[in-house]
Tab-separated table of N, CA and C in Angstrom:
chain	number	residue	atom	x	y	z
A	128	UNK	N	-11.101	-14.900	-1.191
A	128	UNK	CA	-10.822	-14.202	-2.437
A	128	UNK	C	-9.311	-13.988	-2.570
A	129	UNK	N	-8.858	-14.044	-3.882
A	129	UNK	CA	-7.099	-13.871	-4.048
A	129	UNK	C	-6.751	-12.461	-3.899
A	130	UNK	N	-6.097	-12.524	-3.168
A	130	UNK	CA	-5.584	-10.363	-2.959
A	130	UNK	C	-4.697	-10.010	-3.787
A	131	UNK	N	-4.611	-9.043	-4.665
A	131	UNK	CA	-3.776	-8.863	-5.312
A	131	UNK	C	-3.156	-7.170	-5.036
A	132	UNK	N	-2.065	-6.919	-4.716
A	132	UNK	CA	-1.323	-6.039	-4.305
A	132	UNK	C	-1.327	-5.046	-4.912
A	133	UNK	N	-1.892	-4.308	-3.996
A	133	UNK	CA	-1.784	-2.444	-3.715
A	133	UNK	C	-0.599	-1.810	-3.834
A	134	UNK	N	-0.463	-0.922	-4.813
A	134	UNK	CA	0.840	-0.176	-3.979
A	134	UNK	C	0.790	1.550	-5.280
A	135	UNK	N	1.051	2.500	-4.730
A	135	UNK	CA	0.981	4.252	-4.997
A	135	UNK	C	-0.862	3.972	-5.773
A	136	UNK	N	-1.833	3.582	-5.008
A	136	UNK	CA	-3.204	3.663	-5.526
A	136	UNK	C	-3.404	2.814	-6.971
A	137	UNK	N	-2.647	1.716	-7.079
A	137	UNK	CA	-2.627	0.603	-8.561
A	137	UNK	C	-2.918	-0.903	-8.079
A	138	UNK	N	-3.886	-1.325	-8.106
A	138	UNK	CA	-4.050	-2.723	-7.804
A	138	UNK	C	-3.075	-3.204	-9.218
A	139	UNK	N	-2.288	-3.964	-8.792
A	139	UNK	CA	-0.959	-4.715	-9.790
A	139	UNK	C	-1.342	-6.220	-9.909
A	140	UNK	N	-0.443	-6.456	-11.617
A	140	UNK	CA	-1.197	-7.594	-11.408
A	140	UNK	C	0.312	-8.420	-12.296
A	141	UNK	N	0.469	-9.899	-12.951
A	141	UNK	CA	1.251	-9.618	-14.067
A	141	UNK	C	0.486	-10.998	-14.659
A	142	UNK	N	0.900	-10.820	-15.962
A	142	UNK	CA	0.349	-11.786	-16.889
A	142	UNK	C	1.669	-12.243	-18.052
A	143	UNK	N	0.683	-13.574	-19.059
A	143	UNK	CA	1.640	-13.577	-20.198
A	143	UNK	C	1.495	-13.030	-21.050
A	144	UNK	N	2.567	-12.545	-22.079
A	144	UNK	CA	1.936	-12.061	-22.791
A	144	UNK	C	2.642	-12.727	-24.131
A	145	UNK	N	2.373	-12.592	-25.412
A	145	UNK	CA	2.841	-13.042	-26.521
A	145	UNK	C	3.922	-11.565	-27.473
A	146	UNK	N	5.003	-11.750	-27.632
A	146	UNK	CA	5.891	-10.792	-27.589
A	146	UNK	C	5.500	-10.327	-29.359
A	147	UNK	N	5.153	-11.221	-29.891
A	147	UNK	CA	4.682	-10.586	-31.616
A	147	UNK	C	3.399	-10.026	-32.033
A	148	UNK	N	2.460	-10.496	-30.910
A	148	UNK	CA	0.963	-9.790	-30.915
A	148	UNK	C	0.348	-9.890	-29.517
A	149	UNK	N	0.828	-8.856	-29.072
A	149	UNK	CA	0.277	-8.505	-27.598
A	149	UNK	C	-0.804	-7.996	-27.574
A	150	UNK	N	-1.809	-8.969	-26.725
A	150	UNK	CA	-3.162	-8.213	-26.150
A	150	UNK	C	-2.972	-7.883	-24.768
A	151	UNK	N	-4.152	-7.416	-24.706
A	151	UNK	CA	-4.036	-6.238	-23.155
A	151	UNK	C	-6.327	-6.509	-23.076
A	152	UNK	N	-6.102	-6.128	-21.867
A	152	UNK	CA	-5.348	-5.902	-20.702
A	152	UNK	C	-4.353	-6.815	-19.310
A	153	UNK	N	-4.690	-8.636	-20.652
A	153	UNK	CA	-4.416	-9.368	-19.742
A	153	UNK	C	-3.454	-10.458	-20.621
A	154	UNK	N	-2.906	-10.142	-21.622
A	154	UNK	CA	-2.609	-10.802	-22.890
A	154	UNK	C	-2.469	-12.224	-23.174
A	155	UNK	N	-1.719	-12.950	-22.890
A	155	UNK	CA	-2.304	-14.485	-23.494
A	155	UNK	C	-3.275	-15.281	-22.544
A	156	UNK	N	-2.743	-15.451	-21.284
A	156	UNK	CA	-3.355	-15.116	-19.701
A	156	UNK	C	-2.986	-14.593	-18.917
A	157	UNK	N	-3.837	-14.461	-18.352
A	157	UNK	CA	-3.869	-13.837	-16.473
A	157	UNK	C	-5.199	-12.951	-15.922
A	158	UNK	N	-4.971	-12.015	-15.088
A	158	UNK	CA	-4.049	-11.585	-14.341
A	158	UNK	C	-3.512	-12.781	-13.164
A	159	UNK	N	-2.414	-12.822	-12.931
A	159	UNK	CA	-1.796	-13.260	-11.625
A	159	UNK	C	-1.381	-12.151	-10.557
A	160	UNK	N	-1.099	-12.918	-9.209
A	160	UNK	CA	-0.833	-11.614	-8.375
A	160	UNK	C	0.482	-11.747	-7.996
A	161	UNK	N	0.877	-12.981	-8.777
A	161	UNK	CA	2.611	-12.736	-8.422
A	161	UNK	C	3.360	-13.004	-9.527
A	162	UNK	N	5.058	-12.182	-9.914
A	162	UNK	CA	5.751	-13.293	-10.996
A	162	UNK	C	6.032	-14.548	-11.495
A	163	UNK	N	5.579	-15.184	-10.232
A	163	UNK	CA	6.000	-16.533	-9.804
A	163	UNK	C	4.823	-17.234	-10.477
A	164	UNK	N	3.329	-16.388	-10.172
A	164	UNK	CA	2.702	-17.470	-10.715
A	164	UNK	C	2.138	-17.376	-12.132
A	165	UNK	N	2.759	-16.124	-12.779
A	165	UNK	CA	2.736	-15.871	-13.904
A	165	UNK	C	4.111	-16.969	-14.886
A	166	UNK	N	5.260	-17.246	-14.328
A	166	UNK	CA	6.479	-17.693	-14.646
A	166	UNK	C	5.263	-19.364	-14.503
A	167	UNK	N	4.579	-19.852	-13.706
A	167	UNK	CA	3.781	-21.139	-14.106
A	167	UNK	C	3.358	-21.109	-15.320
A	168	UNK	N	2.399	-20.321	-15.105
A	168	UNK	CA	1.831	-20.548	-16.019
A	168	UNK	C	2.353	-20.092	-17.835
A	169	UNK	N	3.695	-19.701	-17.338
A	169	UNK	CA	4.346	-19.140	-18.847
A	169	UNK	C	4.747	-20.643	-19.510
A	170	UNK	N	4.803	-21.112	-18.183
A	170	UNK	CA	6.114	-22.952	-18.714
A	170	UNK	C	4.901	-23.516	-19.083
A	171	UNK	N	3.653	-23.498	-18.541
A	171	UNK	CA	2.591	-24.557	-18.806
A	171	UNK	C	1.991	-24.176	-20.386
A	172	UNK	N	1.998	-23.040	-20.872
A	172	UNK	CA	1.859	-22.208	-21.879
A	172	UNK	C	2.660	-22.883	-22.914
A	173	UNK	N	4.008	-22.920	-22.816
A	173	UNK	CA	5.135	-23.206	-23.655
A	173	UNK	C	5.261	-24.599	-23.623
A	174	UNK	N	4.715	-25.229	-23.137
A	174	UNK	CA	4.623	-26.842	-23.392
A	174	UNK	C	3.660	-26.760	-24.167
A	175	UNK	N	2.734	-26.533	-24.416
A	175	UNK	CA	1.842	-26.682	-25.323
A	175	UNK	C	1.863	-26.052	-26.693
A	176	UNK	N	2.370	-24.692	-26.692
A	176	UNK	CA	3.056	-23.828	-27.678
A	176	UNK	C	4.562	-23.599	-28.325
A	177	UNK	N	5.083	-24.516	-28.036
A	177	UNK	CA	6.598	-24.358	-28.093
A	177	UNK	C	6.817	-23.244	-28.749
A	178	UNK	N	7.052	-23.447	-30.130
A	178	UNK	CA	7.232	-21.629	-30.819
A	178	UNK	C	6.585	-20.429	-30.672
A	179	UNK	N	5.673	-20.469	-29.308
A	179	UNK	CA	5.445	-19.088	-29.104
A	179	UNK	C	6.119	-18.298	-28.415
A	180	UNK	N	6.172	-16.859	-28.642
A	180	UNK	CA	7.416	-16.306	-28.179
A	180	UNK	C	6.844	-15.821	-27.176
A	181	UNK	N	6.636	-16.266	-25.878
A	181	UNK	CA	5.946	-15.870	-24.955
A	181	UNK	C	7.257	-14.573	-23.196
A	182	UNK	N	7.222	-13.804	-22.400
A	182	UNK	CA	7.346	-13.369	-21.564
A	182	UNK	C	6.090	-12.419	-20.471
A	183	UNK	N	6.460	-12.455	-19.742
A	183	UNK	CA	5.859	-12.242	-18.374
A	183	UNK	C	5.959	-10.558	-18.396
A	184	UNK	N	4.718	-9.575	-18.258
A	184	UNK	CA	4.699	-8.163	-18.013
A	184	UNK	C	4.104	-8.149	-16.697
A	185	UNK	N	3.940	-6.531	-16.172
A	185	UNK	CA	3.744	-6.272	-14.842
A	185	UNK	C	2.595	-4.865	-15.210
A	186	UNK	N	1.198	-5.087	-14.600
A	186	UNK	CA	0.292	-3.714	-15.024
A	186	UNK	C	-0.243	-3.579	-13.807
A	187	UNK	N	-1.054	-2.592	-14.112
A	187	UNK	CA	-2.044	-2.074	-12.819
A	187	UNK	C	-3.607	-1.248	-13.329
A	188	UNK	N	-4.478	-1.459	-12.772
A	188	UNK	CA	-5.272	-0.712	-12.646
A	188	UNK	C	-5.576	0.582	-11.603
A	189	UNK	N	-5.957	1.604	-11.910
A	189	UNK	CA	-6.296	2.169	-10.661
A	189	UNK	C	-6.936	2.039	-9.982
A	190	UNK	N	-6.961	2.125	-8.835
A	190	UNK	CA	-7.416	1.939	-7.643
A	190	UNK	C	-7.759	0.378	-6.977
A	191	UNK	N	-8.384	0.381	-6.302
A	191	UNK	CA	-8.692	-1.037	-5.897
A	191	UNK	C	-9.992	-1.948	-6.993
A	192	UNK	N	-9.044	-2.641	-8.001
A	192	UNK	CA	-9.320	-3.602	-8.822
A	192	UNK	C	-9.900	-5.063	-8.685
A	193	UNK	N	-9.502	-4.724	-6.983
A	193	UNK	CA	-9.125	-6.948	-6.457
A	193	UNK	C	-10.166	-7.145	-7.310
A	194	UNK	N	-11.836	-7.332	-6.941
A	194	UNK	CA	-12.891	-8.397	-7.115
A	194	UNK	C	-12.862	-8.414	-8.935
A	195	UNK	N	-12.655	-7.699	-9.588
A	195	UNK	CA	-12.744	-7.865	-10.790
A	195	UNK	C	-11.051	-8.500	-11.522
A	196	UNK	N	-10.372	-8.141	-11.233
A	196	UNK	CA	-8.951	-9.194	-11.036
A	196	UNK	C	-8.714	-10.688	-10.572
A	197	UNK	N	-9.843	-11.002	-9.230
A	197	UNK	CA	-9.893	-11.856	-8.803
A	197	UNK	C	-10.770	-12.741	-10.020
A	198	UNK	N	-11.946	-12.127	-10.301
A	198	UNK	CA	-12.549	-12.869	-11.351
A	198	UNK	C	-11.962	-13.447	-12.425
A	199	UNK	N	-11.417	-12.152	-13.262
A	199	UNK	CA	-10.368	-12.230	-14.174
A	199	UNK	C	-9.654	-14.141	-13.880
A	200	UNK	N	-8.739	-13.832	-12.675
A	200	UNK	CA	-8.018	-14.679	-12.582
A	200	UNK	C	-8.372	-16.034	-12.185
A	201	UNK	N	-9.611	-16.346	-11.941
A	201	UNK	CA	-10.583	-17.540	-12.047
A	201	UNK	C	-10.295	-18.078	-13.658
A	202	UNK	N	-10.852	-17.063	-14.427
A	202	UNK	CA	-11.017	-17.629	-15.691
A	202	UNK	C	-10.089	-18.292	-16.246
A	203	UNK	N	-8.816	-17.491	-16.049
A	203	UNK	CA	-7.536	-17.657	-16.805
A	203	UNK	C	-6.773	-18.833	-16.366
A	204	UNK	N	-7.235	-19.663	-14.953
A	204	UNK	CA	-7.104	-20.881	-14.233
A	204	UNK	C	-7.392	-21.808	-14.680
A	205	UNK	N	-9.329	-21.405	-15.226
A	205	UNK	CA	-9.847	-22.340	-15.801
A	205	UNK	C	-9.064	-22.887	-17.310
A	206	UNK	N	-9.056	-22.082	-17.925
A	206	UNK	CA	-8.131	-22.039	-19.167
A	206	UNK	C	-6.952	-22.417	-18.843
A	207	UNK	N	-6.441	-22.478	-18.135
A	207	UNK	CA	-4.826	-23.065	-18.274
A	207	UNK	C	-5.479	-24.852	-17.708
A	208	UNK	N	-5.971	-24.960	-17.245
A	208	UNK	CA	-6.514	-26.083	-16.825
A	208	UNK	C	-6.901	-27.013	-18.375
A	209	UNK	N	-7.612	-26.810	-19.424
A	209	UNK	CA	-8.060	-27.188	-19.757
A	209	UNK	C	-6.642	-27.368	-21.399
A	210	UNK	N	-5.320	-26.517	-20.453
A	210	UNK	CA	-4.583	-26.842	-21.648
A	210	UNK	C	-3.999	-28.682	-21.391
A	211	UNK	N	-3.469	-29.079	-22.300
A	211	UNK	CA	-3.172	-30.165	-22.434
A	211	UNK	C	-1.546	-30.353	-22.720
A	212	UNK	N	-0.720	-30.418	-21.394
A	212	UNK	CA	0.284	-30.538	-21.659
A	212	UNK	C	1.354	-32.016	-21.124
C-alpha cells in the first residue's frame, strides 16, 4: 500500500489543482504523497491541456487517512493513464 505522510495528527497529501475553478478535496487530480509526484503529473496534465492554468497545493486530513488516500490515489493513476499525451 502507498504511505502517505503523517505529521501534528494530518495524513498529508498534495494534488493539482486548477487555479480558476478549484475543486477539493482532491482538485483536478490526486491525492499524491509527494510534490514531486504531483509536479508529474501537473506536466502530464498540461500536455494535454495547455491553457489550463494548473499548480500544485498541499492538504491533510485528520488523522490517519492512508487506506482511503491510497484508494483515492489508485484512481487518479488510472486517469492520468488514460490521458493522451
Amino acid at each position: 500500500m502507498i504511505a502517505f505522510p503523517i505529521a501534528a495528527g494530518f495524513s498529508l497529501y498534495h494534488y493539482v489543482q486548477h487555479s480558476d475553478q478549484p475543486r477539493y478535496p482532491y482538485g483536478v487530480c490526486g491525492p499524491f504523497t509527494s510534490e514531486a509526484e504531483a509536479a508529474e503529473a501537473l506536466e502530464r496534465i498540461a500536455a494535454v491541456f495547455p491553457a489550463a492554468a494548473l499548480h500544485i497545493e498541499e492538504a491533510g486530513f485528520a488523522g490517519d487517512a492512508g487506506q482511503m488516500l491510497a484508494q483515492a490515489n489508485t484512481h487518479a493513476r488510472q486517469r492520468l493513464a488514460q490521458l493522451r499525451a
